[in-house]
Short mmCIF file of C-alpha atoms and ligand atoms in Angstrom, two decimals:
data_model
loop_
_atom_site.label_atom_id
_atom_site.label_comp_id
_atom_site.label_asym_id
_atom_site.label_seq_id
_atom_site.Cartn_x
_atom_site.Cartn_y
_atom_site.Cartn_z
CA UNK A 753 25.96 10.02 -3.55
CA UNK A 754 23.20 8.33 -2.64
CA UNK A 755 20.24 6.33 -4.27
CA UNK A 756 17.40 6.09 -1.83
CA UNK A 757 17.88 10.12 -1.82
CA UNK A 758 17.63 10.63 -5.37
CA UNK A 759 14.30 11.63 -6.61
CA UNK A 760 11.88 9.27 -8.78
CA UNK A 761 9.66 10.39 -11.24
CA UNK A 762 6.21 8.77 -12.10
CA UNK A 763 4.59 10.67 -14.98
CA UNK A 764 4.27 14.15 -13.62
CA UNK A 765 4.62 13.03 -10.09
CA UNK A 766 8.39 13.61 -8.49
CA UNK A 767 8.91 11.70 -5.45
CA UNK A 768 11.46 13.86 -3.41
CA UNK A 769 13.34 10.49 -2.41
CA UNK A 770 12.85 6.46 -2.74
CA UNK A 771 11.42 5.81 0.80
CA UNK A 772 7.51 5.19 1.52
CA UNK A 773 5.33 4.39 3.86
CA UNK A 774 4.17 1.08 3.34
CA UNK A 775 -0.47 1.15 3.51
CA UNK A 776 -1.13 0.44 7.21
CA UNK A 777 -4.45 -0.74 8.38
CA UNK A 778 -4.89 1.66 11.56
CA UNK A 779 -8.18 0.19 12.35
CA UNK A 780 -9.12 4.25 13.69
CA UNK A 781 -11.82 5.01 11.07
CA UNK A 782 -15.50 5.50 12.00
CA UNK A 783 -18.22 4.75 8.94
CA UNK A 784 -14.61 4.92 6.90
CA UNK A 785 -13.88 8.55 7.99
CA UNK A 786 -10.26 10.03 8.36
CA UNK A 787 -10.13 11.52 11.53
CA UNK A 788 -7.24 13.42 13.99
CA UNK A 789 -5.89 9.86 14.25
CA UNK A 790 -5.23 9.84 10.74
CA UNK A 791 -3.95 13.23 10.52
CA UNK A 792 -1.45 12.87 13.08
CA UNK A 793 0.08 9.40 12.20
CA UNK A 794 -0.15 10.15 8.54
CA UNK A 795 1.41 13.50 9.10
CA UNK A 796 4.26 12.69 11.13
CA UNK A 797 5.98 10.38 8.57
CA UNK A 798 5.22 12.87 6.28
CA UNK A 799 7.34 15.32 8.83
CA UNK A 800 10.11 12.43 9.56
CA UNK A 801 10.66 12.89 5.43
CA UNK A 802 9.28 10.11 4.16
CA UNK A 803 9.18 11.09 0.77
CA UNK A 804 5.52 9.23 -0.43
CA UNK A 805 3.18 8.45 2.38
CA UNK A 806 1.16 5.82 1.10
CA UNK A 807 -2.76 5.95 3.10
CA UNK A 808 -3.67 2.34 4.25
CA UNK A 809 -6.34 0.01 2.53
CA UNK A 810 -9.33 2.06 2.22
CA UNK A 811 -12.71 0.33 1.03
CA UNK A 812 -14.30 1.07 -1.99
CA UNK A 813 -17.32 -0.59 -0.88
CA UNK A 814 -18.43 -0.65 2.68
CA UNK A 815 -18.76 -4.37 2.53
CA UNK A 816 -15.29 -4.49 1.47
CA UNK A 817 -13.82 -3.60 4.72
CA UNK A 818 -11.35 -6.02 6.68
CA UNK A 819 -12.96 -4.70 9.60
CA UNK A 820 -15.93 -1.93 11.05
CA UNK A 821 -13.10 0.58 11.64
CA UNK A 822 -11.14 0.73 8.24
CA UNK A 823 -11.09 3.60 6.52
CA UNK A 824 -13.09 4.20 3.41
CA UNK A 825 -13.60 5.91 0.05
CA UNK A 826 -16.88 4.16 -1.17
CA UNK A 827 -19.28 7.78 -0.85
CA UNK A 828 -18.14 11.22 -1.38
CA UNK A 829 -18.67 12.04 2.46
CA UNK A 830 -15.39 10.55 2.68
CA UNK A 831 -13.10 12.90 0.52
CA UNK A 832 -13.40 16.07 2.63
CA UNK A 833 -11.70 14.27 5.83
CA UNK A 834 -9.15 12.56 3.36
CA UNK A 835 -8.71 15.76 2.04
CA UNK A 836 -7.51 17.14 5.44
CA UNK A 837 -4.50 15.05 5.59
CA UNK A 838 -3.30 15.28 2.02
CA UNK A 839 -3.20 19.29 2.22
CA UNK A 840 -1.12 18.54 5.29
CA UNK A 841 1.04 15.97 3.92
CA UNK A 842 1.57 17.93 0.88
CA UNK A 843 2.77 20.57 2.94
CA UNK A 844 5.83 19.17 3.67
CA UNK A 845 6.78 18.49 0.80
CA UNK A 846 5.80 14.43 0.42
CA UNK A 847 3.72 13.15 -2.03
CA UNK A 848 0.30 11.60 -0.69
CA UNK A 849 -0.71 8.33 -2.33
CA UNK A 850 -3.85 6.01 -1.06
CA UNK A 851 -4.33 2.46 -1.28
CA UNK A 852 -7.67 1.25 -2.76
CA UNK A 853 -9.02 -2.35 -1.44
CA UNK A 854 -11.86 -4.37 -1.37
CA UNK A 855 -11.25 -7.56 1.22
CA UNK A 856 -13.22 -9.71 -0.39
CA UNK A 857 -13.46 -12.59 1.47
CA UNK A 858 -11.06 -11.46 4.72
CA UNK A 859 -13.71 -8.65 5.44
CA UNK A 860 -16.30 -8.28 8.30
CA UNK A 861 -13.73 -9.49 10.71
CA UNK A 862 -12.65 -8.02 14.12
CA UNK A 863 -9.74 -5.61 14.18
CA UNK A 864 -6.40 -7.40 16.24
CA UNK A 865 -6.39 -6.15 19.37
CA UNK A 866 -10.38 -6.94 19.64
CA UNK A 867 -9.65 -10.87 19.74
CA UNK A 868 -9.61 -12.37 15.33
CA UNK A 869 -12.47 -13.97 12.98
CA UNK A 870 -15.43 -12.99 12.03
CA UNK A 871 -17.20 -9.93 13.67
CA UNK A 872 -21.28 -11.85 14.06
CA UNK A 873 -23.99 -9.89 12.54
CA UNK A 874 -25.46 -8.87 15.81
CA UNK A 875 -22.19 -6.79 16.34
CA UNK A 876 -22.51 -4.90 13.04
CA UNK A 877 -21.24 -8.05 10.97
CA UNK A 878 -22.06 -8.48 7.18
CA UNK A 879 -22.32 -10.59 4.31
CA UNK A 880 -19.08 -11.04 2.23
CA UNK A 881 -18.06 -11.99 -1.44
CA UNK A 882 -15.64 -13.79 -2.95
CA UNK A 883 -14.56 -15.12 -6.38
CA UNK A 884 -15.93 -18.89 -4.93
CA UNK A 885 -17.90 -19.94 -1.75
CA UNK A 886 -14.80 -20.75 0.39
CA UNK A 887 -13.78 -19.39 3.34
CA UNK A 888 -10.31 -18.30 4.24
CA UNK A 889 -9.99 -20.54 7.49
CA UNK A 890 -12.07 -21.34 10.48
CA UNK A 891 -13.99 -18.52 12.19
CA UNK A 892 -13.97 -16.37 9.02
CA UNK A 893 -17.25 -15.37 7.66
CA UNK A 894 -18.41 -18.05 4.43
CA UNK A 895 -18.57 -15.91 1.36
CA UNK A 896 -20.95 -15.75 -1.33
CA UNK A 897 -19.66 -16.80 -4.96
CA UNK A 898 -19.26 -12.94 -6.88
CA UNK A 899 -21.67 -12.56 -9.71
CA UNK A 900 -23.51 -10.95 -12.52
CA UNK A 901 -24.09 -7.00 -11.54
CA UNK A 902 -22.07 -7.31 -8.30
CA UNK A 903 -19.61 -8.91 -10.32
CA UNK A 904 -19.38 -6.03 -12.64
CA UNK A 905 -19.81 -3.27 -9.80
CA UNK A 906 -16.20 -3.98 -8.60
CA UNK A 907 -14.45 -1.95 -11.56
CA UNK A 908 -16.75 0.48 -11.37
CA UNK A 909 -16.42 0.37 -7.68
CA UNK A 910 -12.59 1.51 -7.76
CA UNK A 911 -12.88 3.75 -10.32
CA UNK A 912 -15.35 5.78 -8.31
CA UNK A 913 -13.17 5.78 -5.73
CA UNK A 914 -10.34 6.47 -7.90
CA UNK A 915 -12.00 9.53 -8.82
CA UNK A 916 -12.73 10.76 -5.13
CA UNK A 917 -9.47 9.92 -4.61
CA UNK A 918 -8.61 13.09 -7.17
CA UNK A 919 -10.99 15.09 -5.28
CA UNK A 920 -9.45 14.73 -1.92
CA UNK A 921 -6.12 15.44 -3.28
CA UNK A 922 -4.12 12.49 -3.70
CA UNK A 923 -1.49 12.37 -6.37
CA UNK A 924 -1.11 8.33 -6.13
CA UNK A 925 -3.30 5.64 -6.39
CA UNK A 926 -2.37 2.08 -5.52
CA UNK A 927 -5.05 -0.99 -6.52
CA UNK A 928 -4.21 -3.63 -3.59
CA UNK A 929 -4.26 -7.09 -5.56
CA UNK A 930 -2.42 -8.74 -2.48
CA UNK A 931 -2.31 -10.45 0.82
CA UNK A 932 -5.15 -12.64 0.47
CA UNK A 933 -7.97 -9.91 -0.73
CA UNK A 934 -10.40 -9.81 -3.25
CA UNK A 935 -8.22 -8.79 -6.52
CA UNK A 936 -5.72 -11.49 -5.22
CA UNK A 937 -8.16 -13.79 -4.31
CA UNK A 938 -9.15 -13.94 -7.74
CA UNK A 939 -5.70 -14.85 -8.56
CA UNK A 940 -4.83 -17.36 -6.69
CA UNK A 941 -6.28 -20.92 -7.90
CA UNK A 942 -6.60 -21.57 -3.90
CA UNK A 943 -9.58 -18.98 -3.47
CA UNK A 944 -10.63 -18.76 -7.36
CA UNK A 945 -12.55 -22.35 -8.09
CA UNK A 946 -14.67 -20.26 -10.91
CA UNK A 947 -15.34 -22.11 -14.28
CA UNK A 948 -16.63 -18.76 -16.04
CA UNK A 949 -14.60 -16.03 -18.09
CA UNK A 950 -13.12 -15.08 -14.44
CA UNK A 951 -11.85 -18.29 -12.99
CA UNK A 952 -9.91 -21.47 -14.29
CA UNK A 953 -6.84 -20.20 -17.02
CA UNK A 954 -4.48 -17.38 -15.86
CA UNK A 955 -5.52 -15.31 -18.54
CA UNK A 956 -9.54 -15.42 -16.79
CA UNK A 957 -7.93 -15.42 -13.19
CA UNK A 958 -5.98 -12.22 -13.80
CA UNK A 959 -9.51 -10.48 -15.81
CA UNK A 960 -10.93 -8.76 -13.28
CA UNK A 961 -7.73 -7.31 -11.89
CA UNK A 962 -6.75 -6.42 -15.81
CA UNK A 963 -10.74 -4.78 -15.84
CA UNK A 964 -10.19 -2.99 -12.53
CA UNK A 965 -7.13 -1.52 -13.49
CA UNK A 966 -8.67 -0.01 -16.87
CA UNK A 967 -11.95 1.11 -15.05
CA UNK A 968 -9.42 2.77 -12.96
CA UNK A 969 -6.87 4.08 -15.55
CA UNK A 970 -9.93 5.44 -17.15
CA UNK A 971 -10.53 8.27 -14.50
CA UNK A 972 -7.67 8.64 -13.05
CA UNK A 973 -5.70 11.29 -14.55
CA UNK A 974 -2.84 10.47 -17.58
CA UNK A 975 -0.23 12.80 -15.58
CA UNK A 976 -0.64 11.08 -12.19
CA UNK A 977 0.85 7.17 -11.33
CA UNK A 978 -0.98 4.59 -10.79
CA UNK A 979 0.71 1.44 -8.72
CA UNK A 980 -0.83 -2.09 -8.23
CA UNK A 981 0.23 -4.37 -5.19
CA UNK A 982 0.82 -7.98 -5.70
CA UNK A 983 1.95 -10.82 -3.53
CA UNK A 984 4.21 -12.47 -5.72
CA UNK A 985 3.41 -15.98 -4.04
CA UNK A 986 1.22 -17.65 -1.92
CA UNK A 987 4.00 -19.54 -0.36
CA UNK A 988 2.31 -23.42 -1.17
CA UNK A 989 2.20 -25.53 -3.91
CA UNK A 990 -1.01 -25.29 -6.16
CA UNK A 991 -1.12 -20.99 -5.66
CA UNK A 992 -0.11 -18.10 -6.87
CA UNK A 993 3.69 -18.30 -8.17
CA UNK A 994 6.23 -16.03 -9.12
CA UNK A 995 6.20 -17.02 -12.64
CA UNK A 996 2.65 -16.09 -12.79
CA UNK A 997 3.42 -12.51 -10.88
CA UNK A 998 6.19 -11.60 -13.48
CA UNK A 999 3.27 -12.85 -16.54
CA UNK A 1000 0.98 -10.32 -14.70
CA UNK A 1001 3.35 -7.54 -14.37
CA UNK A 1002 4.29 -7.73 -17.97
CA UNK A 1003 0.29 -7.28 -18.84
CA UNK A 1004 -0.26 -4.25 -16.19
CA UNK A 1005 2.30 -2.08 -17.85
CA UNK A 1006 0.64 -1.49 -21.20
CA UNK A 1007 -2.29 -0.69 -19.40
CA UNK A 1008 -1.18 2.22 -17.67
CA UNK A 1009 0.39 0.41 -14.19
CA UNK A 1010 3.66 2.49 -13.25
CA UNK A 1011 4.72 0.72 -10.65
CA UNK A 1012 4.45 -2.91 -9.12
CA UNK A 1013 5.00 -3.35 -5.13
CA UNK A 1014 5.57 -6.49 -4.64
CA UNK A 1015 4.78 -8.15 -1.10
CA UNK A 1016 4.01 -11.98 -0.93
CA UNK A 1017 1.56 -14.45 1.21
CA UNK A 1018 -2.08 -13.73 3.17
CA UNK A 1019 -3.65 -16.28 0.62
CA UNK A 1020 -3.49 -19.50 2.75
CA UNK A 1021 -3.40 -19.46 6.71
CA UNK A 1022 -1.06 -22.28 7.04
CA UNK A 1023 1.42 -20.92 4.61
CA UNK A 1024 4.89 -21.36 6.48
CA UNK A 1025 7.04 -17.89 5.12
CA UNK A 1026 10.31 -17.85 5.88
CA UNK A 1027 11.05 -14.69 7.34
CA UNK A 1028 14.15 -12.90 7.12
CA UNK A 1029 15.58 -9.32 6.27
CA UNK A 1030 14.50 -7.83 2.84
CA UNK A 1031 12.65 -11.67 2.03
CA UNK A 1032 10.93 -9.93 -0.28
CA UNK A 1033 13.23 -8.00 -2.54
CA UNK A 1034 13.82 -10.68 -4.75
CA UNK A 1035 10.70 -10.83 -6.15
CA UNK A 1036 10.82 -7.34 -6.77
CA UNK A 1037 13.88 -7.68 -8.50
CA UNK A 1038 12.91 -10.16 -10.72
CA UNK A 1039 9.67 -8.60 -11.68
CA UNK A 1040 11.95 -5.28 -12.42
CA UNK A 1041 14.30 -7.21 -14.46
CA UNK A 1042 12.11 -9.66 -16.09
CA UNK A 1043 8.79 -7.65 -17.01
CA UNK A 1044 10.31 -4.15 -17.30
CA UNK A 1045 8.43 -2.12 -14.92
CA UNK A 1046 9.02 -0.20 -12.04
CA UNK A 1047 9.00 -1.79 -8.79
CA UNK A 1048 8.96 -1.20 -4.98
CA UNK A 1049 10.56 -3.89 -2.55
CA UNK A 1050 9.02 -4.10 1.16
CA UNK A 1051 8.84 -6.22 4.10
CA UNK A 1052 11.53 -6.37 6.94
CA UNK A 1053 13.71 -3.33 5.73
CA UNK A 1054 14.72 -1.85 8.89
CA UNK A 1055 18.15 -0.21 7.73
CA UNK A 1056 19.25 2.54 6.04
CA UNK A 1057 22.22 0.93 4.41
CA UNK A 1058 20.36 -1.96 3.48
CA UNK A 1059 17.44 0.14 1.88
CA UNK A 1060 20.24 2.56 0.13
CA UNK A 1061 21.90 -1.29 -1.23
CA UNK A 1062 18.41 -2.01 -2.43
CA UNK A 1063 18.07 0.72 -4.90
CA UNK A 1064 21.58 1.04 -5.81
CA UNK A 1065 21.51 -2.30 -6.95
CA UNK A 1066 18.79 -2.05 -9.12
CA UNK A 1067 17.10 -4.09 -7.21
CA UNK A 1068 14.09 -2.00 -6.89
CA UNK A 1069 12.83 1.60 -7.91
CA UNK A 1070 11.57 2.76 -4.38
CA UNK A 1071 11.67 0.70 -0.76
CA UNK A 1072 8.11 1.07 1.29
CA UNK A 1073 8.83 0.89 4.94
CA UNK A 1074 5.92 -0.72 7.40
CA UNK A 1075 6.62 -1.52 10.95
CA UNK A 1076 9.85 0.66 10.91
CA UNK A 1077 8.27 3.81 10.28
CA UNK A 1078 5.73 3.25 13.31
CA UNK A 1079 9.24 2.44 15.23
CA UNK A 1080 10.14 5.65 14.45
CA UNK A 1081 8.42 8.33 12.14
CA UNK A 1082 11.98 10.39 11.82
CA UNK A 1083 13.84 7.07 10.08
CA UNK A 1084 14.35 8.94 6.62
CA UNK A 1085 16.13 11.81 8.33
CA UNK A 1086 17.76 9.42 10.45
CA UNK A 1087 18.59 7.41 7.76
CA UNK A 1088 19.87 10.56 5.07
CA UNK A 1089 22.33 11.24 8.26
CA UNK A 1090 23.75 7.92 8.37
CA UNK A 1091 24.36 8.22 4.32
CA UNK A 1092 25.74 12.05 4.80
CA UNK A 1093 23.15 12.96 2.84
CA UNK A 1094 21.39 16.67 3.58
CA UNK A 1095 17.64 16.32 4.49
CA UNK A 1096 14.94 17.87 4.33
CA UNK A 1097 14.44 18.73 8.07
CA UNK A 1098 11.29 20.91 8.73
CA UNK A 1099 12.55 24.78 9.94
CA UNK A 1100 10.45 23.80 13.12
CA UNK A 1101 12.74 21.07 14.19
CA UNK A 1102 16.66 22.77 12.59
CA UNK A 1103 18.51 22.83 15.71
CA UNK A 1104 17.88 19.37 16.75
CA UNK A 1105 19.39 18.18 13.39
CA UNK A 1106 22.79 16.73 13.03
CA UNK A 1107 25.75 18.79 11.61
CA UNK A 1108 26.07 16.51 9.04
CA UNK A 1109 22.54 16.22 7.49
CA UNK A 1110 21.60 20.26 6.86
CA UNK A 1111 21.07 21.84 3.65
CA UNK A 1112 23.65 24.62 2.91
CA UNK A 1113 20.62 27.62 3.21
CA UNK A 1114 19.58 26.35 6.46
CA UNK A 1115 22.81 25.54 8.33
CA UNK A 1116 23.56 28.79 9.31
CA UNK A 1117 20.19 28.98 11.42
CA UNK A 1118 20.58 25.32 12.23
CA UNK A 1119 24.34 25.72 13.56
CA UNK A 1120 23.72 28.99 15.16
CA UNK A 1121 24.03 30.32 18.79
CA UNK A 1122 26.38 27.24 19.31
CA UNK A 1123 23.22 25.23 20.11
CA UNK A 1124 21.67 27.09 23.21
CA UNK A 1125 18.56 28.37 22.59
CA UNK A 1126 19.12 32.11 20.78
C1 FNR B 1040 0.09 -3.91 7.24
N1 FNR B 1040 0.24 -4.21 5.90
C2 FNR B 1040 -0.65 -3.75 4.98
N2 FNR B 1040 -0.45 -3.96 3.66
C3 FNR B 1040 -1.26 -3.43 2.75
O1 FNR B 1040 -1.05 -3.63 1.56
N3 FNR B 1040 -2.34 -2.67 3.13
C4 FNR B 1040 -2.62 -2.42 4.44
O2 FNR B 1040 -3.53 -1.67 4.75
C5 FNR B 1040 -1.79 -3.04 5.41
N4 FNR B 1040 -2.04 -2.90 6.74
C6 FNR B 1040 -1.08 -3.26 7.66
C7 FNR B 1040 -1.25 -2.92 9.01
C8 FNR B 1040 -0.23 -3.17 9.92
C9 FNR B 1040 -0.40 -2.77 11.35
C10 FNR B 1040 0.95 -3.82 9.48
C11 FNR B 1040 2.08 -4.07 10.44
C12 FNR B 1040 1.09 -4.20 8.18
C13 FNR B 1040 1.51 -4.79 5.41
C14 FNR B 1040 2.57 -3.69 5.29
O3 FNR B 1040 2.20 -2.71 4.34
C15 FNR B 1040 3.92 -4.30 4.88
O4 FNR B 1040 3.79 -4.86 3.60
C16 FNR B 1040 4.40 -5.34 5.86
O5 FNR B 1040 4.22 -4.91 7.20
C17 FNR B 1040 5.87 -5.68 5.64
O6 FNR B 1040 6.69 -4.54 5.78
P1 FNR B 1040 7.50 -4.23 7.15
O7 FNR B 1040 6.50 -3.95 8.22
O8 FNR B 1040 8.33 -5.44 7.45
O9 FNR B 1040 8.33 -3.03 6.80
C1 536 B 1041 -0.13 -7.93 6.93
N1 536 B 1041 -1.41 -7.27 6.98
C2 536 B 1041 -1.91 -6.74 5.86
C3 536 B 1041 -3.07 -6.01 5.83
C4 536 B 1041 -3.80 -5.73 7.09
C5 536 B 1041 -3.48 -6.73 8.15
C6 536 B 1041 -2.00 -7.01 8.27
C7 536 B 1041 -3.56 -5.49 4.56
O1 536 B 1041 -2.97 -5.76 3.53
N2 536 B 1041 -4.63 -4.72 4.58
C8 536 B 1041 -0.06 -9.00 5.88
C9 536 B 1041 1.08 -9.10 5.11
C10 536 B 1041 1.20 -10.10 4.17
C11 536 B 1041 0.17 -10.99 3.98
C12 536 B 1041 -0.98 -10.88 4.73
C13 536 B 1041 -1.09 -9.90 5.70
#
């Protein structure tokens, strides 16, 4: 039997398996709209059975995008394109979840491919925010120190787009409190210099993310999950540390947090991470063990034994899969073939499916005509 094909359950919320697509900035989105782009990569991993297809960091203020072409939730224009793909992804039988994010500081810069730093004001550039009036390295925009009303607009902020989120169908929200962005860059002493109720002790660093995730928990429904993404270090001395992540995780769970998915780094730009297969499982599986609360491991899992060793072991409650999955959209069924487990392959695409890998009710169409045409 396998793990990563058993089902998890988050409130009312069944995930048909344990793999997910890790958020993915697709840099596709005009004014923050899903468009065909969207639809199609979206809806393909949702096709190649990934069993939660989590939507990448979507803004929940416009001045909260990385870049011009993120994709957004910040008005209710947004929800009926959202609401496109969900029906889709729903469809075949995944669960669609969105990532909510505010860059903070790391916003108003150019997407990769159109060279890096700051996008100027004369090419639809604009002011940013942070926790403190540091930037995040040369050629990023200088932030303005976060304060008063704008201060308190950023709960209120995601729990607006919490609730749109509801309207355009998603059954999973995830509050994205890593890689360097605003929640996490109120963290992290490195980016959080404040001497106010929201800067200095851990307890005031970690406020606004505990404020955010209540504003949130408020709307959001009780029978749907609700998942917050941490890096669990900044990878230098003086920032975020594990020990602090595990404190955090054990404060997010009375409030209504399901699940932690725990990535690492995008704090400081001369961290040095050392890179390997599954570096990042660890920390899931100490924040699993040592907090008590659901966790997802990610970050260089590329096989399917390895992500079927992860969950068997405890180590985590669900792997999300990034780069892989844009390798190749079909790696769950690939992967339930490799474990002789049946998948779910769509009717559409039966007779291409291994022997191995069908469901009893299907096989007979799948193995029929001895494979030519019929
Ligand atoms: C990412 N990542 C990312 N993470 C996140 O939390 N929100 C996001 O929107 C994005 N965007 C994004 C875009 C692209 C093109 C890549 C490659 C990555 C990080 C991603 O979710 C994942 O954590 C890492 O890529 C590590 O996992 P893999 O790729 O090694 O499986
Ligand atoms: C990878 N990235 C994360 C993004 C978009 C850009 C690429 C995001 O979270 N929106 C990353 C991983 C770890 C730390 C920093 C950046």
């Amino acid at each position: 039997m396998s793990a990563l094909f058993q089902p998890l359950a988050l409130r009312d919320v069944t995930l048909p398996n344990r793999i997910a697509v890790s958020p993915m900035c697709q840099y596709a989105a005009h004014d923050g709209l899903a468009n065909d782009w969207h639809l199609v990569h979206l809806g393909s991993r949702a096709v190649g059975g990934a069993g939660l297809v989590i939507f990448e960091a979507s803004a929940v203020l416009a001045e909260g995008r990385i870049s011009p072409q993120d994709l957004g939730i910040w008005s209710d224009a947004h929800v009926a394109p959202l609401a496109r793909v969900t029906a889709f992804i729903r469809s075949q039988g995944a669960v669609a979840g969105i990532q909510l994010a505010h860059a903070g500081r790391k916003a108003s810069t150019r997407r990769p491919w159109s060279g890096s730093g700051e996008v100027p004001p004369a090419e639809g550039g604009w002011p940013v925010v942070a926790p403190s009036a540091i930037a995040f390295a040369d050629h990023y925009p200088q932030p303005a120190a976060l304060d008063g009303a704008a201060l308190a607009a950023i709960p209120q902020a995601f729990a607006d787009a919490a609730r749109r989120a509801l309207a355009a169908g998603f059954e999973l929200v995830e509050l994205h409190a890593a890689h360097g962005y605003l929640l996490h860059q109120f963290l992290s002493p490195l980016s959080n210099r404040r001497n106010d109720g929201y800067g200095g002790s851990f307890d005031h660093r970690i406020r606004l993310l505990l404020e955010t995730v209540e504003a949130v928990r408020g709307v959001w429904p009780a029978h749907l999950p609700l998942l917050v993404r941490l890096s669990a270090t900044d990878w230098v001395d003086g920032g975020w540390s594990v020990d602090e992540t595990v404190a955090l995780a054990r404060r997010l769970g009375p409030l209504g947090v399901d699940l932690v998915d725990v990535s690492s780094g995008g704090s400081a730009a001369q961290a040095a991470i050392p890179l390997a297969p599954g570096y990042q499982v660890g920390f899931a599986e100490r924040v699993r063990a040592e907090a008590g609360i659901a966790t997802a491991a990610v970050g260089l899992i590329t096989e399917a034994r390895q992500a079927e060793a992860i969950v068997a072991g405890g180590r985590a409650d669900l792997v999300l899969l990034g780069r892989e999955l844009l390798r190749d959209p079909y790696w769950p069924l690939h992967a339930a073939a490799e474990l002789g487990v049946a998948a779910g392959w769509p009717a559409q695409y039966l007779r291409a499916a291994p022997h191995g890998s069908l469901q009893r009710d299907t096989a007979d169409y799948a193995l029929g005509e001895a494979g030519q045409g019929g």
